[in-house]
Amino acid sequence: MPDSAEPPVILGTTGPFPHSVLAERHPAIIRQVRDAFPYGPGQHRALDALLHNCTEGVIEPLPADAGHWRDWGLDAATGRSWFDVPWLWSESYFYRRLLDAVGYFGPGPWQGIDPFRPFKLAELDAKETDEELAALDDLGDDPDQALLHGSLWGNRADLGFRLSAAESGEAVAALVADDSAALWPLLHGGGTLCLVADNAGRELVPDLLLIAHLLDTGRVARAVLHVKPHPYYVSDATTADVLDALRRLTAAPGAAAGYGRTLWEAMAEGRLTVRAHPFSCAPLPYAEMPGDLRAEFAAAALTIFKGDLNYRRLVGDRRWPPTTPFADVTAWFPGPVAALRTLKSDVITGLTADTEAALDAAEGERWRTAGTHALIQVNPGTPAAT
């Protein structure tokens, strides 16, 4: 879409939801992380300082080894309120500061220790995961749709929600858009699937199951799983989380172990690779991605973006009119692209006017952020040669 048609980028002051994330969710996460490990006095002081700064202070410079952050807008944001810079930017900056506070980037004994790992493992080991894996023994006559929807709804309630707020009642599952009929023809065999993962634990497992199924049935010849290079947004998947999920699958009884072996062998043979590009943790929309990443997505038969954060980065973190066509806001993407997402933020595109009106009438604005609704959206673009 032309720039003149784009609404403003969402800030921390753009409505109650972004403000609540910065003012309430982030402090709750700091407190949870503080209690998750026997951190020392220095880390406690750093976490307490971050707690004060993220609610009442301003953006501060990062350490000298801040990597790409200067290219990602740090200098322009320094000295400004966390609430007055783009919300996507301030959220990402928060997690970078949190990792600094606990010593993740070192040097020191806490270097590389994921502060969110206890929460991820608890979810992966939960009895609900056993129940979901047991269901693989009887997928029925349409495993394509069953595994696609498993991957979609695995994102219903991520750890960021769980750490900062109590459950608000049983969710009512509902698709607000469903382009799944346009997705399957893009997976016709011989091509590469790129899946940009979101959360670890009980979401990553069904993502891996979907990949295993597509490889095993020959719908794709190769898959690339894009994860984060370091912990991010509480539950976002890293390579370590992929390995934990694989071990969980291979150790499970029944059909789940078969899926785990398929994935293990595919990785050993190079048919499944894990990619942790630095831009995966950038505080910017994917429209600004570097050329090497753009070339990877351009060569894929289909790129699937999982989850709410990746959706915001795909379409642009703006308060779009909900009826703005998904194809318009993703027209820049270099190849066929799909989004599998449960709704946990204000950003939404691709709805019909009737759907928007019905949701507003039934729930007000809550349907946008509660994680009770989901979508499957596809822009087939011009498929890459396979």
Coordinates of C-alpha atoms in Angstrom, one line a residue:
M1 CA 0.0 0.0 0.0
P2 CA 1.2 3.5 -0.6
D3 CA 2.7 5.2 2.5
S4 CA -0.1 7.8 2.5
A5 CA -2.7 5.1 3.1
E6 CA -0.9 3.6 6.2
P7 CA -2.1 4.5 9.7
P8 CA 0.5 5.5 12.2
V9 CA 2.8 3.0 13.9
I10 CA 1.4 1.9 17.3
L11 CA 3.1 3.5 20.3
G12 CA 2.9 2.6 23.9
T13 CA 0.3 5.3 24.2
T14 CA -1.8 4.0 21.4
G15 CA -4.7 2.6 23.4
P16 CA -5.0 0.6 26.6
F17 CA -3.5 -2.6 25.4
P18 CA 0.0 -1.5 24.4
H19 CA 0.1 0.6 27.6
S20 CA -0.8 -2.3 29.8
V21 CA 2.0 -4.5 28.3
L22 CA 4.6 -1.9 29.1
A23 CA 3.2 -0.8 32.5
E24 CA 1.9 -4.1 33.8
R25 CA 3.1 -7.2 31.9
H26 CA 6.8 -6.2 31.7
P27 CA 7.1 -5.6 35.5
A28 CA 5.3 -8.9 36.1
I29 CA 7.8 -10.7 33.9
I30 CA 10.7 -9.1 35.7
R31 CA 9.4 -10.4 39.0
Q32 CA 8.8 -13.9 37.7
V33 CA 12.3 -14.1 36.2
R34 CA 13.8 -12.7 39.4
D35 CA 12.3 -15.6 41.4
A36 CA 13.1 -18.3 38.8
F37 CA 16.8 -18.6 39.5
P38 CA 19.1 -18.0 42.5
Y39 CA 20.5 -14.9 41.0
G40 CA 23.1 -12.9 42.9
P41 CA 22.9 -9.4 44.4
G42 CA 24.3 -7.8 41.3
Q43 CA 21.6 -9.4 39.1
H44 CA 18.9 -8.5 41.6
R45 CA 20.0 -4.9 41.6
A46 CA 20.0 -4.8 37.8
L47 CA 16.5 -6.3 37.6
D48 CA 15.2 -3.9 40.2
A49 CA 16.7 -1.0 38.2
L50 CA 15.1 -2.3 35.0
L51 CA 11.8 -2.6 36.8
H52 CA 12.0 1.1 37.8
N53 CA 13.3 2.2 34.4
C54 CA 10.8 0.5 32.2
T55 CA 7.9 2.1 33.9
E56 CA 9.2 5.5 34.9
G57 CA 12.5 6.1 33.1
V58 CA 13.7 6.6 29.5
I59 CA 15.4 4.5 26.9
E60 CA 19.1 4.2 27.9
P61 CA 22.1 3.2 25.8
L62 CA 23.0 -0.5 25.7
P63 CA 26.4 -1.9 26.4
A64 CA 29.2 -1.4 23.9
D65 CA 28.6 -4.9 22.5
A66 CA 24.9 -4.1 21.6
G67 CA 25.4 -5.5 18.1
H68 CA 22.8 -4.5 15.6
W69 CA 20.9 -2.2 17.9
R70 CA 22.5 1.0 16.5
D71 CA 21.3 0.0 13.1
W72 CA 17.9 -0.7 14.6
G73 CA 17.3 2.8 15.9
L74 CA 18.8 2.9 19.4
D75 CA 20.4 6.3 19.0
A76 CA 17.1 7.9 17.9
A77 CA 15.2 6.3 20.8
T78 CA 17.8 7.1 23.6
G79 CA 16.4 9.6 26.1
R80 CA 12.8 9.1 25.1
S81 CA 10.1 7.5 27.2
W82 CA 9.4 3.8 26.7
F83 CA 5.8 4.8 25.9
D84 CA 6.6 7.3 23.2
V85 CA 8.6 5.1 20.8
P86 CA 7.1 2.4 18.6
W87 CA 5.5 -0.3 20.8
L88 CA 7.2 -3.1 18.9
W89 CA 10.6 -1.4 19.4
S90 CA 10.1 -0.8 23.1
E91 CA 9.0 -4.4 23.7
S92 CA 12.0 -5.8 21.9
Y93 CA 14.3 -3.4 23.8
F94 CA 12.8 -4.6 27.1
Y95 CA 13.9 -8.2 26.4
R96 CA 17.4 -7.1 25.4
R97 CA 17.7 -5.1 28.6
L98 CA 16.3 -8.1 30.6
L99 CA 19.0 -10.4 29.2
D100 CA 21.7 -7.9 30.1
A101 CA 20.4 -7.7 33.6
V102 CA 20.7 -11.4 34.3
G103 CA 24.1 -11.7 32.6
Y104 CA 23.0 -13.7 29.6
F105 CA 25.5 -12.0 27.2
G106 CA 28.3 -12.4 29.8
P107 CA 31.1 -12.9 30.2
G108 CA 30.5 -14.8 33.4
P109 CA 28.9 -18.0 34.7
W110 CA 25.4 -16.9 33.7
Q111 CA 26.3 -16.4 30.1
G112 CA 23.9 -18.2 27.8
I113 CA 21.5 -19.2 30.6
D114 CA 18.0 -18.8 29.3
P115 CA 16.0 -16.9 32.1
F116 CA 12.8 -18.3 30.7
R117 CA 13.8 -21.9 30.5
P118 CA 12.1 -23.1 33.7
F119 CA 8.7 -21.8 32.4
K120 CA 9.3 -23.4 28.9
L121 CA 10.2 -26.8 30.4
A122 CA 7.3 -26.8 32.8
E123 CA 4.9 -26.3 29.9
L124 CA 6.7 -28.9 27.7
D125 CA 6.5 -31.5 30.6
A126 CA 2.8 -30.7 31.5
K127 CA 0.2 -33.4 31.3
E128 CA -1.6 -31.4 28.7
T129 CA 1.3 -32.1 26.4
D130 CA 0.9 -35.8 27.0
E131 CA -2.7 -35.6 26.1
E132 CA -2.0 -33.7 22.9
L133 CA 0.7 -36.2 21.8
A134 CA -1.6 -39.1 22.6
A135 CA -4.2 -37.6 20.2
L136 CA -1.7 -38.2 17.3
D137 CA -2.6 -41.9 17.5
D138 CA -6.0 -41.2 16.0
L139 CA -5.8 -38.1 13.6
G140 CA -8.8 -39.3 11.5
D141 CA -9.2 -38.9 7.8
D142 CA -7.8 -35.4 7.3
P143 CA -4.4 -35.2 9.0
D144 CA -3.5 -32.1 6.8
Q145 CA -6.2 -30.0 8.4
A146 CA -5.8 -31.5 11.9
L147 CA -2.1 -30.8 12.0
L148 CA -2.5 -27.3 10.5
H149 CA -5.1 -26.4 13.1
G150 CA -2.9 -28.0 15.8
S151 CA -0.1 -25.6 14.8
L152 CA -2.5 -22.7 14.7
W153 CA -4.2 -23.2 18.1
G154 CA -0.9 -24.1 19.8
N155 CA -0.4 -20.4 20.0
R156 CA -3.6 -19.8 22.0
A157 CA -2.1 -18.9 25.3
D158 CA 1.6 -18.3 25.3
L159 CA 3.8 -17.9 28.4
G160 CA 3.8 -14.1 28.1
F161 CA 0.1 -14.1 28.8
R162 CA 0.4 -16.7 31.6
L163 CA 3.2 -15.0 33.5
S164 CA 1.4 -11.6 33.6
A165 CA -2.3 -12.3 34.1
A166 CA -4.6 -15.0 35.4
E167 CA -6.7 -17.0 33.0
S168 CA -9.9 -15.1 32.3
G169 CA -12.2 -18.1 31.6
E170 CA -12.4 -20.7 28.9
A171 CA -11.5 -19.4 25.4
V172 CA -14.0 -19.8 22.6
A173 CA -12.1 -21.0 19.5
A174 CA -13.2 -19.1 16.4
L175 CA -11.5 -18.4 13.1
V176 CA -12.0 -14.9 11.9
A177 CA -10.4 -15.6 8.5
D178 CA -9.6 -19.0 6.9
D179 CA -7.6 -19.1 3.7
S180 CA -6.4 -22.7 4.3
A181 CA -7.9 -23.8 0.9
A182 CA -5.3 -21.5 -0.7
L183 CA -2.4 -22.8 1.4
W184 CA -2.4 -26.5 0.4
P185 CA -1.9 -25.9 -3.4
L186 CA 1.4 -24.1 -2.6
L187 CA 2.7 -27.2 -0.9
H188 CA 2.8 -29.5 -3.9
G189 CA 6.1 -31.3 -3.5
G190 CA 9.7 -30.6 -4.4
G191 CA 9.9 -27.1 -2.8
T192 CA 11.1 -25.6 0.4
L193 CA 8.9 -24.6 3.3
C194 CA 10.1 -21.8 5.6
L195 CA 8.3 -21.7 8.9
V196 CA 9.1 -18.7 11.1
A197 CA 8.4 -20.1 14.6
D198 CA 7.0 -18.2 17.5
N199 CA 6.8 -19.9 20.9
A200 CA 8.5 -22.9 22.4
G201 CA 6.9 -25.7 24.4
R202 CA 3.4 -26.7 23.5
E203 CA 3.3 -24.5 20.5
L204 CA 6.6 -25.6 19.0
V205 CA 5.7 -29.3 19.2
P206 CA 2.7 -29.0 16.8
D207 CA 4.8 -26.8 14.5
L208 CA 7.3 -29.6 14.4
L209 CA 4.5 -32.2 13.9
L210 CA 3.3 -30.2 10.9
I211 CA 6.7 -30.0 9.4
A212 CA 7.2 -33.8 9.9
H213 CA 3.9 -34.5 8.2
L214 CA 4.8 -32.3 5.2
L215 CA 8.2 -33.9 4.8
D216 CA 6.9 -37.4 5.3
T217 CA 4.1 -37.0 2.7
G218 CA 6.4 -35.3 0.2
R219 CA 4.4 -32.1 0.2
V220 CA 7.7 -30.4 0.7
A221 CA 11.2 -31.6 -0.1
R222 CA 12.9 -29.4 2.5
A223 CA 12.0 -27.3 5.5
V224 CA 13.8 -24.4 7.2
L225 CA 12.6 -23.6 10.8
H226 CA 13.5 -20.0 11.7
V227 CA 13.9 -19.5 15.5
K228 CA 15.4 -16.8 17.6
P229 CA 19.2 -16.5 18.2
H230 CA 18.6 -15.8 21.9
P231 CA 15.7 -15.8 24.4
Y232 CA 13.0 -13.3 23.5
Y233 CA 9.4 -12.4 24.4
V234 CA 9.5 -15.0 27.3
S235 CA 8.5 -18.1 25.3
D236 CA 9.9 -17.5 21.8
A237 CA 11.7 -20.6 20.5
T238 CA 15.5 -20.9 20.2
T239 CA 17.6 -23.8 18.9
A240 CA 17.8 -25.2 22.5
D241 CA 14.0 -25.3 22.6
V242 CA 13.8 -27.2 19.3
L243 CA 16.1 -29.8 20.8
D244 CA 14.0 -30.1 23.9
A245 CA 10.9 -30.5 21.8
L246 CA 12.5 -33.2 19.7
R247 CA 13.6 -35.1 22.8
R248 CA 10.0 -34.8 24.1
L249 CA 8.7 -36.3 20.9
T250 CA 11.2 -39.1 20.5
A251 CA 10.7 -40.2 24.1
A252 CA 6.9 -40.3 23.8
P253 CA 4.8 -43.4 23.2
G254 CA 2.8 -44.1 20.0
A255 CA 2.7 -42.1 16.9
A256 CA 4.5 -39.1 18.5
A257 CA 7.8 -41.0 18.6
G258 CA 7.5 -41.7 14.9
Y259 CA 7.1 -38.0 14.1
G260 CA 10.1 -37.4 16.3
R261 CA 12.2 -39.9 14.4
T262 CA 11.2 -38.4 11.1
L263 CA 12.3 -35.0 12.3
W264 CA 15.6 -36.3 13.8
E265 CA 16.5 -38.1 10.5
A266 CA 15.5 -35.1 8.4
M267 CA 17.8 -32.9 10.4
A268 CA 20.7 -35.4 10.1
E269 CA 20.1 -35.5 6.3
G270 CA 19.8 -31.8 5.8
R271 CA 16.1 -31.9 4.8
L272 CA 15.2 -29.9 7.9
T273 CA 17.5 -27.1 9.0
V274 CA 17.2 -24.6 11.9
R275 CA 18.0 -21.0 11.2
A276 CA 18.6 -18.3 13.8
H277 CA 19.0 -15.1 11.8
P278 CA 19.9 -12.0 13.9
F279 CA 16.9 -10.1 12.4
S280 CA 14.6 -12.6 14.0
C281 CA 15.1 -10.5 17.2
A282 CA 15.0 -7.1 15.5
P283 CA 12.5 -4.5 16.8
L284 CA 11.5 -3.8 13.1
P285 CA 8.9 -5.0 10.6
Y286 CA 10.0 -7.7 8.2
A287 CA 9.6 -5.3 5.3
E288 CA 13.0 -3.9 6.5
M289 CA 14.7 -7.3 6.6
P290 CA 18.2 -7.7 5.1
G291 CA 18.9 -9.0 1.6
D292 CA 20.1 -12.5 2.6
L293 CA 16.9 -13.2 4.6
R294 CA 14.8 -11.8 1.8
A295 CA 16.5 -14.1 -0.7
E296 CA 15.7 -17.1 1.5
F297 CA 12.0 -16.3 1.6
A298 CA 12.0 -15.5 -2.1
A299 CA 13.3 -19.0 -2.9
A300 CA 10.7 -20.8 -0.7
A301 CA 7.5 -22.4 -2.1
L302 CA 5.8 -21.0 1.0
T303 CA 6.8 -19.0 4.1
I304 CA 4.6 -19.4 7.1
F305 CA 4.7 -16.8 9.9
K306 CA 3.5 -18.2 13.2
G307 CA 2.1 -16.2 16.1
D308 CA 1.0 -12.7 17.0
L309 CA 4.4 -11.0 17.1
N310 CA 5.5 -12.3 13.7
Y311 CA 2.1 -11.2 12.3
R312 CA 2.7 -7.6 13.6
R313 CA 6.2 -7.7 12.0
L314 CA 4.8 -9.1 8.7
V315 CA 1.9 -6.7 8.1
G316 CA 3.4 -3.7 10.0
D317 CA 2.5 -2.8 13.6
R318 CA -0.2 -0.3 12.8
R319 CA -3.8 0.1 13.7
W320 CA -5.0 -1.0 10.3
P321 CA -8.7 -0.9 9.4
P322 CA -9.6 -4.6 9.9
T323 CA -11.0 -4.8 6.4
T324 CA -7.6 -3.8 4.8
P325 CA -6.8 -6.8 2.5
F326 CA -4.0 -9.0 3.8
A327 CA -2.7 -9.2 0.2
D328 CA -2.2 -5.5 0.2
V329 CA -0.2 -5.2 3.4
T330 CA 2.0 -8.2 2.3
A331 CA 2.3 -7.2 -1.3
W332 CA 6.0 -6.4 -0.7
F333 CA 6.8 -9.9 0.4
P334 CA 9.2 -11.7 -2.0
G335 CA 7.2 -14.9 -2.3
P336 CA 4.1 -16.8 -1.2
V337 CA 3.4 -16.1 2.4
A338 CA 0.9 -17.3 5.0
A339 CA 0.1 -16.3 8.6
L340 CA -1.1 -18.7 11.4
R341 CA -2.0 -16.6 14.3
T342 CA -4.2 -16.3 17.4
L343 CA -5.2 -12.7 18.1
K344 CA -3.3 -11.1 21.0
S345 CA -2.8 -7.5 19.9
D346 CA -4.7 -4.8 18.2
V347 CA -3.2 -5.4 14.7
I348 CA -5.6 -7.1 12.3
T349 CA -6.1 -7.2 8.6
G350 CA -8.1 -9.2 6.0
L351 CA -11.5 -9.4 7.7
T352 CA -14.8 -9.0 5.9
A353 CA -17.0 -6.0 7.0
D354 CA -19.6 -8.5 8.3
T355 CA -17.1 -10.4 10.4
E356 CA -15.7 -7.2 11.9
A357 CA -19.2 -5.9 12.8
A358 CA -20.2 -9.2 14.3
L359 CA -17.1 -9.4 16.5
D360 CA -17.5 -5.8 17.7
A361 CA -21.1 -6.3 18.5
A362 CA -20.5 -9.5 20.5
E363 CA -17.2 -8.6 22.3
G364 CA -16.4 -4.9 21.8
E365 CA -12.6 -4.6 21.4
R366 CA -11.7 -7.7 23.4
W367 CA -11.7 -10.1 20.4
R368 CA -8.5 -8.4 19.2
T369 CA -6.3 -9.2 22.2
A370 CA -7.8 -12.0 24.2
G371 CA -6.3 -14.9 22.3
T372 CA -9.7 -16.5 21.8
H373 CA -9.8 -16.0 18.0
A374 CA -7.5 -17.0 15.3
L375 CA -6.8 -16.7 11.6
I376 CA -5.2 -18.4 8.6
Q377 CA -4.3 -15.9 5.9
V378 CA -2.5 -16.6 2.6
N379 CA -1.0 -14.4 0.0
P380 CA 0.0 -16.8 -2.8
G381 CA 2.0 -14.1 -4.7
T382 CA 4.0 -15.6 -7.5
P383 CA 5.2 -19.0 -6.5
A384 CA 9.0 -19.6 -6.7
A385 CA 10.3 -22.2 -9.2
T386 CA 10.9 -25.6 -7.6

